[in-house]
Short mmCIF file of C-alpha atoms and ligand atoms in Angstrom, two decimals:
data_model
loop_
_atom_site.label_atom_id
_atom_site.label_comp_id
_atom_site.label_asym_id
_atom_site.label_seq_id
_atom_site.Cartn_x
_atom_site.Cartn_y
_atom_site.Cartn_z
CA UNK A 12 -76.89 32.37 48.85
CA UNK A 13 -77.64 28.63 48.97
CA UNK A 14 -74.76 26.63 47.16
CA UNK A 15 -73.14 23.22 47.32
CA UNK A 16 -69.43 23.39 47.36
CA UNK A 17 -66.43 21.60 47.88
CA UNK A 18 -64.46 22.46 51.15
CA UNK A 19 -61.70 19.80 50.65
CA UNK A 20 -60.66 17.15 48.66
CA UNK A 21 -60.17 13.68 49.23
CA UNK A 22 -59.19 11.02 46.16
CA UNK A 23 -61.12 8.08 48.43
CA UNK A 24 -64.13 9.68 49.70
CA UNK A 25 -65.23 12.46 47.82
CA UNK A 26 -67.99 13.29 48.96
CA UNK A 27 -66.48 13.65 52.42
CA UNK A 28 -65.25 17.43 51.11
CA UNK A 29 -68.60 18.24 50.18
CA UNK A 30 -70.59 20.89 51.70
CA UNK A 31 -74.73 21.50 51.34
CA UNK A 32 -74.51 24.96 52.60
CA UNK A 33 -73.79 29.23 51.91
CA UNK A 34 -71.41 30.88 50.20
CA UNK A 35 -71.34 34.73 49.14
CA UNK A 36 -73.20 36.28 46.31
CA UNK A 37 -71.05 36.12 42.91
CA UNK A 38 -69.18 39.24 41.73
CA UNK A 39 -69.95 40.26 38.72
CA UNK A 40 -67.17 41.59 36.78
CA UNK A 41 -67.66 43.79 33.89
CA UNK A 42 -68.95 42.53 30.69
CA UNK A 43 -70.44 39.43 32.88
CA UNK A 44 -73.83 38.86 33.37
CA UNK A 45 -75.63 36.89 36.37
CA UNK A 46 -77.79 33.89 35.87
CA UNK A 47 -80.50 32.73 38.27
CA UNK A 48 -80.38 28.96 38.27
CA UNK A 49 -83.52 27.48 37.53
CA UNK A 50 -82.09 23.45 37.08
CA UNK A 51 -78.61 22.18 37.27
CA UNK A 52 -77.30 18.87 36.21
CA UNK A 53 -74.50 16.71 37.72
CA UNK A 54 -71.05 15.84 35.65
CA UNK A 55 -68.03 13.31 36.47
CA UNK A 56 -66.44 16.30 36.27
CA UNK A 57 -68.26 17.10 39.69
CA UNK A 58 -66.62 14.28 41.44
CA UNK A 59 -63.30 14.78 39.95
CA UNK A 60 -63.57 18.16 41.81
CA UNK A 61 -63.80 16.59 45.18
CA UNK A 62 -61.09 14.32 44.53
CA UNK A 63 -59.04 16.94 43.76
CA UNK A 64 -58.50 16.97 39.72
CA UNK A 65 -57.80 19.79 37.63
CA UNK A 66 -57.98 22.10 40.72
CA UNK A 67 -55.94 23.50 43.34
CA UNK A 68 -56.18 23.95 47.22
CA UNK A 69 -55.92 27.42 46.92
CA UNK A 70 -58.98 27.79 45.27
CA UNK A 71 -61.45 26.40 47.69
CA UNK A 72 -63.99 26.71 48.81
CA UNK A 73 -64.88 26.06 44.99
CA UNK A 74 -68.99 26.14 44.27
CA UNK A 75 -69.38 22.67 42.30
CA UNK A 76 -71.19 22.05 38.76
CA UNK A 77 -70.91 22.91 35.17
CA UNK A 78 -74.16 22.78 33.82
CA UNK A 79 -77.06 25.31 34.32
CA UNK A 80 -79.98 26.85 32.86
CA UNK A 81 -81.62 29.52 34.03
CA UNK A 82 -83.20 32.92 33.62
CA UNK A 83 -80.26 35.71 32.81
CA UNK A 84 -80.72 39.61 34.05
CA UNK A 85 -82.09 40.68 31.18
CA UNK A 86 -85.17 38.04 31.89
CA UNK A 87 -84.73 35.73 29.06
CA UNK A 88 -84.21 31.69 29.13
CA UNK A 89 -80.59 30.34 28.63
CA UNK A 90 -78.36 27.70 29.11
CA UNK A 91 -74.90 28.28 30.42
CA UNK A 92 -71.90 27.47 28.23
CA UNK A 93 -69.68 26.42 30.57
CA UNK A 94 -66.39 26.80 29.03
CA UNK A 95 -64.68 30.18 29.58
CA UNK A 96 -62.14 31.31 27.94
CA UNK A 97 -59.84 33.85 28.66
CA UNK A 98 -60.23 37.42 28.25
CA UNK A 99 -57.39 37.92 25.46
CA UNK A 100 -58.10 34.79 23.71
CA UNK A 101 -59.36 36.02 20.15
CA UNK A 102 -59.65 32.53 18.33
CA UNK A 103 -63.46 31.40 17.17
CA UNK A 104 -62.55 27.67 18.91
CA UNK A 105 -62.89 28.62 22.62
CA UNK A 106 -61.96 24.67 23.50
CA UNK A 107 -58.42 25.88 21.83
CA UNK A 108 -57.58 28.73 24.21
CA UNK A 109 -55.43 26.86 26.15
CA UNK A 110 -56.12 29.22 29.57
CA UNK A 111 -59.26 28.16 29.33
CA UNK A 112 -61.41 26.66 32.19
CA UNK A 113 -65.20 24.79 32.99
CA UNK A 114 -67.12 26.64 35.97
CA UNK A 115 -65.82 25.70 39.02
CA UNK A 116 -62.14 24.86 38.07
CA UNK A 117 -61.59 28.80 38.13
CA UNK A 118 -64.71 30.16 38.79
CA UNK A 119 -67.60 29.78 40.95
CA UNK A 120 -69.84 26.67 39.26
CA UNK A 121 -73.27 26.24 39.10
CA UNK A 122 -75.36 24.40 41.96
CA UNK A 123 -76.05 27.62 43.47
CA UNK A 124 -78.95 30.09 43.45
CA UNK A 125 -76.62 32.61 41.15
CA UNK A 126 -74.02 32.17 38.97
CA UNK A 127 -72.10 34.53 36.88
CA UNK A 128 -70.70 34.26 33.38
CA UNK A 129 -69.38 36.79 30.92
CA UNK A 130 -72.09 37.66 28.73
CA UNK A 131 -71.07 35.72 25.25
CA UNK A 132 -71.56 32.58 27.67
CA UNK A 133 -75.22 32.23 27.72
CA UNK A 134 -77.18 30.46 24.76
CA UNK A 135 -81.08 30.89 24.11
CA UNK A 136 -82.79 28.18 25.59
CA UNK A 137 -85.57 27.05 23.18
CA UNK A 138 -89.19 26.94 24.77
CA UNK A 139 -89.56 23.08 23.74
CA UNK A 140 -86.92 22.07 26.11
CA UNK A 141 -88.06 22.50 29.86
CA UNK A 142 -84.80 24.06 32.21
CA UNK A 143 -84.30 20.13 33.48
CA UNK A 144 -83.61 19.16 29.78
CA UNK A 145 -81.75 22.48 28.96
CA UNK A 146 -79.28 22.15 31.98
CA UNK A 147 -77.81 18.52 30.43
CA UNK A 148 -76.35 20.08 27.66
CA UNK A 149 -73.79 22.20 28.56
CA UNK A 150 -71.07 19.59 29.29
CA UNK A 151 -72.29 15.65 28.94
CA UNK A 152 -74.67 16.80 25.65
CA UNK A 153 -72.29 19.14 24.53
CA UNK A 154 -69.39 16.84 24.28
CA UNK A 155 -70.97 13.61 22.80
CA UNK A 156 -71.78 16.51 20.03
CA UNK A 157 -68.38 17.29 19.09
CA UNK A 158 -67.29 13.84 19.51
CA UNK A 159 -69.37 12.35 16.88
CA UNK A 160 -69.76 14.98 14.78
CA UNK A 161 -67.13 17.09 14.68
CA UNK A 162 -63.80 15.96 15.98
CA UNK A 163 -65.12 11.93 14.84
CA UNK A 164 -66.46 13.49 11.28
CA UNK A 165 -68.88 10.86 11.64
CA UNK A 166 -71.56 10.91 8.86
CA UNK A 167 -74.89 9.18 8.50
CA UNK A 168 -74.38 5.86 8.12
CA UNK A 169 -71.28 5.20 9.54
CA UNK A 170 -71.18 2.51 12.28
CA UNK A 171 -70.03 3.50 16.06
CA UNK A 172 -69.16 1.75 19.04
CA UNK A 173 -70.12 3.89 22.50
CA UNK A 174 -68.08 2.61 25.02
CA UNK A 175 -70.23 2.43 28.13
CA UNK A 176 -74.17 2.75 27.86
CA UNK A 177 -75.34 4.37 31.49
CA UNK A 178 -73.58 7.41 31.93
CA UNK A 179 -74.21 11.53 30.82
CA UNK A 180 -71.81 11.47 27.99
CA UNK A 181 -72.75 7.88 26.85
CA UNK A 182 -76.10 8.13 26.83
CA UNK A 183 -76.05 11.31 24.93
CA UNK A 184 -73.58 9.40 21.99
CA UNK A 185 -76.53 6.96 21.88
CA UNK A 186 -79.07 9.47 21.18
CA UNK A 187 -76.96 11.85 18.90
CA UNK A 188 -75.55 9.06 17.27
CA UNK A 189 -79.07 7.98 16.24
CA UNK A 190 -80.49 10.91 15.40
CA UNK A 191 -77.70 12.00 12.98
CA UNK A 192 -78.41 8.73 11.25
CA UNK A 193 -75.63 5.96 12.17
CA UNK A 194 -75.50 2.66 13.40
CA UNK A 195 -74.89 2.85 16.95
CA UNK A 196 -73.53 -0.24 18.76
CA UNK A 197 -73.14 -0.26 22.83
CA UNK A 198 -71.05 -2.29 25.49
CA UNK A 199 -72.24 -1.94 29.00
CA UNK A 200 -71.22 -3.71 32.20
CA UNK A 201 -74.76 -3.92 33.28
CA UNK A 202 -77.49 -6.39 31.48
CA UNK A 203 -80.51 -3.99 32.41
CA UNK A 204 -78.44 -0.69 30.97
CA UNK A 205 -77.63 -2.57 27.72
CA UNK A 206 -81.47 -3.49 27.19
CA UNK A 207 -81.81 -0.11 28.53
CA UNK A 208 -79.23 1.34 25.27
CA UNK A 209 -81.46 -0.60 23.02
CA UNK A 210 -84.80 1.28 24.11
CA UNK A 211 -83.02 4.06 23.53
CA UNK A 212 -82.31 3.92 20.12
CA UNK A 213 -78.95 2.04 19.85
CA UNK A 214 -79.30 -0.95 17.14
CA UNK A 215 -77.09 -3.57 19.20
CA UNK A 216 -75.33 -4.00 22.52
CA UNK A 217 -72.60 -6.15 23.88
CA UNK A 218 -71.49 -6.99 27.41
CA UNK A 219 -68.15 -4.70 27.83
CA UNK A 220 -65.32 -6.30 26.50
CA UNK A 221 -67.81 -8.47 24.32
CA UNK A 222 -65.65 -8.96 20.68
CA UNK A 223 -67.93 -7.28 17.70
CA UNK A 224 -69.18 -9.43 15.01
CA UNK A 225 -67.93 -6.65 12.83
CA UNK A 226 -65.56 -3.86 12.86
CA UNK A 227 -66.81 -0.39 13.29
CA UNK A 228 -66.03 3.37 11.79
CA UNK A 229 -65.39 5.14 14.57
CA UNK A 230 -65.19 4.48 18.70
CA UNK A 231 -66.27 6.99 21.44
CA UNK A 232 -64.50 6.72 24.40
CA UNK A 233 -64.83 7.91 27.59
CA UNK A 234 -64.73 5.25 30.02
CA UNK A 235 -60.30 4.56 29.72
CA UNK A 236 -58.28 1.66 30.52
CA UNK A 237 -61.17 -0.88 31.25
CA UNK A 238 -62.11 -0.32 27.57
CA UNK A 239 -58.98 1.13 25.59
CA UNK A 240 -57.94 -2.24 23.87
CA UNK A 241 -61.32 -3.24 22.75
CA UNK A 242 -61.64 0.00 21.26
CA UNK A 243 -58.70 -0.40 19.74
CA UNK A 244 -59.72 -4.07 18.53
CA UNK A 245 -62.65 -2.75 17.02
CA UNK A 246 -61.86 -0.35 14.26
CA UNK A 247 -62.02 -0.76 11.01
CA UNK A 248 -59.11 -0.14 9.18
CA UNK A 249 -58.27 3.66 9.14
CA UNK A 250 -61.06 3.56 11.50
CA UNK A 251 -61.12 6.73 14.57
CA UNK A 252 -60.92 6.64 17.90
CA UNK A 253 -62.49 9.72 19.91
CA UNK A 254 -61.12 10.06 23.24
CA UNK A 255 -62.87 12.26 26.20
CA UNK A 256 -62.00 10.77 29.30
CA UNK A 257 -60.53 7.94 31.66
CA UNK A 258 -63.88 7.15 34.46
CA UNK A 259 -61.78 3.68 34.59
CA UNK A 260 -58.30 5.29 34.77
CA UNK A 261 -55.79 6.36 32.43
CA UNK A 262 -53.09 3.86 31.59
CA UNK A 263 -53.78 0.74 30.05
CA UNK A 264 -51.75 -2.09 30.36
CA UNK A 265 -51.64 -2.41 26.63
CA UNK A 266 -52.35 0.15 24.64
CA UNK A 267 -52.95 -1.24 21.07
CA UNK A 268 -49.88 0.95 19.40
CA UNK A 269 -48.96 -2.07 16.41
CA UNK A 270 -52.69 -1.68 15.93
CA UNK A 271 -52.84 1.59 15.70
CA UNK A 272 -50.08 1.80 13.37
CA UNK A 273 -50.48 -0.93 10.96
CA UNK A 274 -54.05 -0.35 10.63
CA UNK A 275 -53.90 3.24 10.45
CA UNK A 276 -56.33 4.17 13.16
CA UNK A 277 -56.65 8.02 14.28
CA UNK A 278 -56.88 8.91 17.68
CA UNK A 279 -58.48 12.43 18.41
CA UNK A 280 -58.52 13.80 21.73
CA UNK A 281 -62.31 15.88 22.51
CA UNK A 282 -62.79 18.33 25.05
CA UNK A 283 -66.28 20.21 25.49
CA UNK A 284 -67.22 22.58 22.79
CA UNK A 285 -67.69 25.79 21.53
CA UNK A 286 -70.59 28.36 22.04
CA UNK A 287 -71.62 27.58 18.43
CA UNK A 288 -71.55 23.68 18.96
CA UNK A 289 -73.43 24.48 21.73
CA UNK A 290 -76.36 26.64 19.72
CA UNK A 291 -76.61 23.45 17.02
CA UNK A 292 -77.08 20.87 19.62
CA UNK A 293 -80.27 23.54 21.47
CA UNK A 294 -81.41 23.42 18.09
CA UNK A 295 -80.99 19.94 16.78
CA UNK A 296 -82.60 18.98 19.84
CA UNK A 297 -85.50 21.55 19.29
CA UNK A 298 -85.84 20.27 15.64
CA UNK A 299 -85.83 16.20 15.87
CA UNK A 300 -87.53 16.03 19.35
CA UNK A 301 -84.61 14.15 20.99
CA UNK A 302 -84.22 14.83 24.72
CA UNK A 303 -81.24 13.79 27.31
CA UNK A 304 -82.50 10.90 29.47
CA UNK A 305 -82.46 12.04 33.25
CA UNK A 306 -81.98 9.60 35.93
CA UNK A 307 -83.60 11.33 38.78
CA UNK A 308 -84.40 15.08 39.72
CA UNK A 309 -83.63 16.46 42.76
CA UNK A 310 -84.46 19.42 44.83
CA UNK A 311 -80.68 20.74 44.94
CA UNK A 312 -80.17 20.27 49.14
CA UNK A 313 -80.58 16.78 48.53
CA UNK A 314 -77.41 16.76 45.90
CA UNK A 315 -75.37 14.39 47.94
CA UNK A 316 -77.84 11.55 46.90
CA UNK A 317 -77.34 12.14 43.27
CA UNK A 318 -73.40 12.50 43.83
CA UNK A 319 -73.73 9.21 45.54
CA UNK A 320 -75.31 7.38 43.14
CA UNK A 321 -72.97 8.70 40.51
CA UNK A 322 -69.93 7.72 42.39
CA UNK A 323 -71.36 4.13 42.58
CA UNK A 324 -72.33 3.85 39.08
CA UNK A 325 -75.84 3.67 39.34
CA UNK A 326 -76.89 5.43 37.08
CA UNK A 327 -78.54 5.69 33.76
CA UNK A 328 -78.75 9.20 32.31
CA UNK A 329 -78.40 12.37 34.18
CA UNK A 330 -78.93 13.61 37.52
CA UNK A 331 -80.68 16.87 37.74
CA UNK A 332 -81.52 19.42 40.54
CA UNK A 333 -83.64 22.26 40.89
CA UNK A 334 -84.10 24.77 42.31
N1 NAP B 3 -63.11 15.99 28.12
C1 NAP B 3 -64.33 16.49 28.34
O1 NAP B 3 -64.66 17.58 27.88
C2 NAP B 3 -65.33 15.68 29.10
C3 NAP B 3 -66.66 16.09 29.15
C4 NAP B 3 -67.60 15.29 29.80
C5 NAP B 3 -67.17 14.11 30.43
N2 NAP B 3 -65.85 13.79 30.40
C6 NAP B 3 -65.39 12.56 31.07
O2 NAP B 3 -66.09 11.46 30.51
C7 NAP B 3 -66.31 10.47 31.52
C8 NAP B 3 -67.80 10.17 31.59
O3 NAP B 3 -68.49 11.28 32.12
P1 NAP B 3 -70.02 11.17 32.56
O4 NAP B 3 -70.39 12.48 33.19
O5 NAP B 3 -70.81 10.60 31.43
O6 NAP B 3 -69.87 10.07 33.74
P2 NAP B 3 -70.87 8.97 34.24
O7 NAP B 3 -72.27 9.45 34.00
O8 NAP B 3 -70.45 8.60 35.61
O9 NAP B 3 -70.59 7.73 33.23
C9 NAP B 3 -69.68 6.71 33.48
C10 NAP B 3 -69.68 5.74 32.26
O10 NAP B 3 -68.51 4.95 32.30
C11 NAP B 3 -68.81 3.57 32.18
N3 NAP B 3 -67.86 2.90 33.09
C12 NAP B 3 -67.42 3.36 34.28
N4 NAP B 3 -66.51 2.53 34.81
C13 NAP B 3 -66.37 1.52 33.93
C14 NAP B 3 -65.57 0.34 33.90
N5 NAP B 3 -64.74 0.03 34.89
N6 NAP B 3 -65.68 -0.47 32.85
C15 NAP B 3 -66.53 -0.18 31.84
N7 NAP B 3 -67.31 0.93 31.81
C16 NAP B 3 -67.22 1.76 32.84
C17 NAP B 3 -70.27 3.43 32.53
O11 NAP B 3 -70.84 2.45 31.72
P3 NAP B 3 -71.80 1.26 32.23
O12 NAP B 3 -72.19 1.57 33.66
O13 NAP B 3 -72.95 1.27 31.29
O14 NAP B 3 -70.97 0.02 32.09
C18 NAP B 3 -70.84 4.81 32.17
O15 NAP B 3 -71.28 4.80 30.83
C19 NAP B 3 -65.74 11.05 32.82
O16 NAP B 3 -64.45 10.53 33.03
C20 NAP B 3 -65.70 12.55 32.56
O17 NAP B 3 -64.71 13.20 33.32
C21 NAP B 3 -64.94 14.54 29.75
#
């Protein structure tokens, strides 16, 4: 079948690894169930994969992508939860197992014709969102969800800073973060993605490392050492930190720790979500109208633009392709 995969890695050039090609048809083990792809979208995560994060050699060639939605065997609309947990994990927080994986770290990801998934891994896809919207959920959507509301408690309200305003996960935090009923404030690198931030529903934006004219609740961070201080700088007292990833890199030169202390902050690691998260966000969405912003859709053999623009940053919103 028609996939996109990763061949080899290289921590440089990532896309270098990357092959627009065929691999074999997906086994389907028992209790799994097969999902045509209908519209997939592209994560970091993606280009981690090529550079060789949170994967082995061994397990190439590795079919790339998290995120899918699709049409299952049984003919009905879903979205893929991407998170799969192991067989004898029995806890209700799949995020917790901790031999869990995402698609493609251990098994065959998405940007394929076919993908399989055990059974308890597909979520109904409501008929307001097309497949395009549907398939940014699963990871970007997904974990902006249980950042703000869930691991961040945050409430309506509250005041949040999104660190970084152009990319999957941030733009999501914008959206969510309005929706749910908080003051969301934005730092972005890029004049035209902060004015961008403020169309979208976030009440003020700052150039990135821009000091706040007032402290704020809680911080979501993805975006790592460019931004950990200011993050840091900008809490409240007893204020929270949510942590998700390091685009920027992972050790800053100061890491705020007499802040931290003195003031009290928390600092809450998020990863993903569960299959239930993942049924509230299909049906917040559903219910307040609020849809991911895509950047560009692309037939899926024309991936390696999308990747491209990603890995340059020029981006606001998601990448998408079809099939
Ligand atoms: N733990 C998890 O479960 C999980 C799930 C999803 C994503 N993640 C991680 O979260 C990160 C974001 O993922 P994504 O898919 O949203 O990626 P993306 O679309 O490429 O977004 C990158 C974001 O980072 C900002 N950024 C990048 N470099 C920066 C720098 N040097 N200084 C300031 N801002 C910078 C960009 O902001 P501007 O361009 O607006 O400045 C943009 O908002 C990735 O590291 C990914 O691996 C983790």
């Amino acid at each position: 079948m028609f996939a996109v995969y990763a061949e080899s890695f290289s921590p440089d050039d990532p896309l270098s690894g990357m092959v627009v090609g065929e691999r074999p048809e997906p086994d389907v083990p028992d209790g799994w169930t097969t999902v045509e792809v209908k519209a997939a979208s592209l994560n970091h995560h993606d280009l981690w994969t090529l550079r060789g994060v949170g994967i082995k050699q061994e397990q190439l060639p590795m079919i790339v992508g998290c995120d899918a939605a699709g049409i299952d065997e049984d003919g009905n609309e879903v979205v893929v939860h991407s998170v799969i947990s192991d067989p004898g994990f029995s806890g209700a927080d799949e995020t917790l197992d901790p031999k869990r994986s995402l698609l493609s770290e251990r098994y065959q990801g998405t940007f394929a014709e076919r993908v399989t998934v055990p059974r308890r891994n597909v979520v109904p896809k409501p008929a307001s969102l097309s497949f395009e919207e549907a398939a940014c959920l699963p990871t970007a959507w997904l974990t902006a969800y249980r950042m703000l509301f869930v691991q961040g408690g945050c409430k309506p309200g509250d005041v949040v800073l999104v660190q970084g305003a152009g990319g999957g996960v941030s733009t999501a935090l914008i959206s969510l973060a309005r929706a749910g009923g908080l003051k969301v404030l934005v730092t972005s690198r890029e004049e035209g993605k902060r004015q961008r931030a403020l169309e979208l529903g976030a009440h003020e934006a700052y150039e990135t490392g821009q000091r706040l004219p007032t402290t704020v609740d809680a911080v979501m961070e993805t975006v790592g050492q460019a931004t950990w201080l200011h993050s840091i700088r900008s809490l409240r007292v007893g204020g929270t930190l949510v942590t998700t990833g390091a685009t920027s890199g992972n050790m800053p030169a100061d890491m705020g720790l007499t802040r931290i202390f003195f003031l009290q902050l928390k600092v809450i690691g998020s990863t993903m979500g569960t299959r239930g998260e993942l049924a509230s966000l299909t049906s917040m969405l559903d219910a307040t109208g609020v849809r991911p912003v895509i950047d560009r859709v692309l037939p899926m053999d024309q991936a390696r633009e999308g990747f491209e623009a990603m890995a340059s940053g020029d981006l606001f919103g998601k990448v998408v392709f079809t099939r």
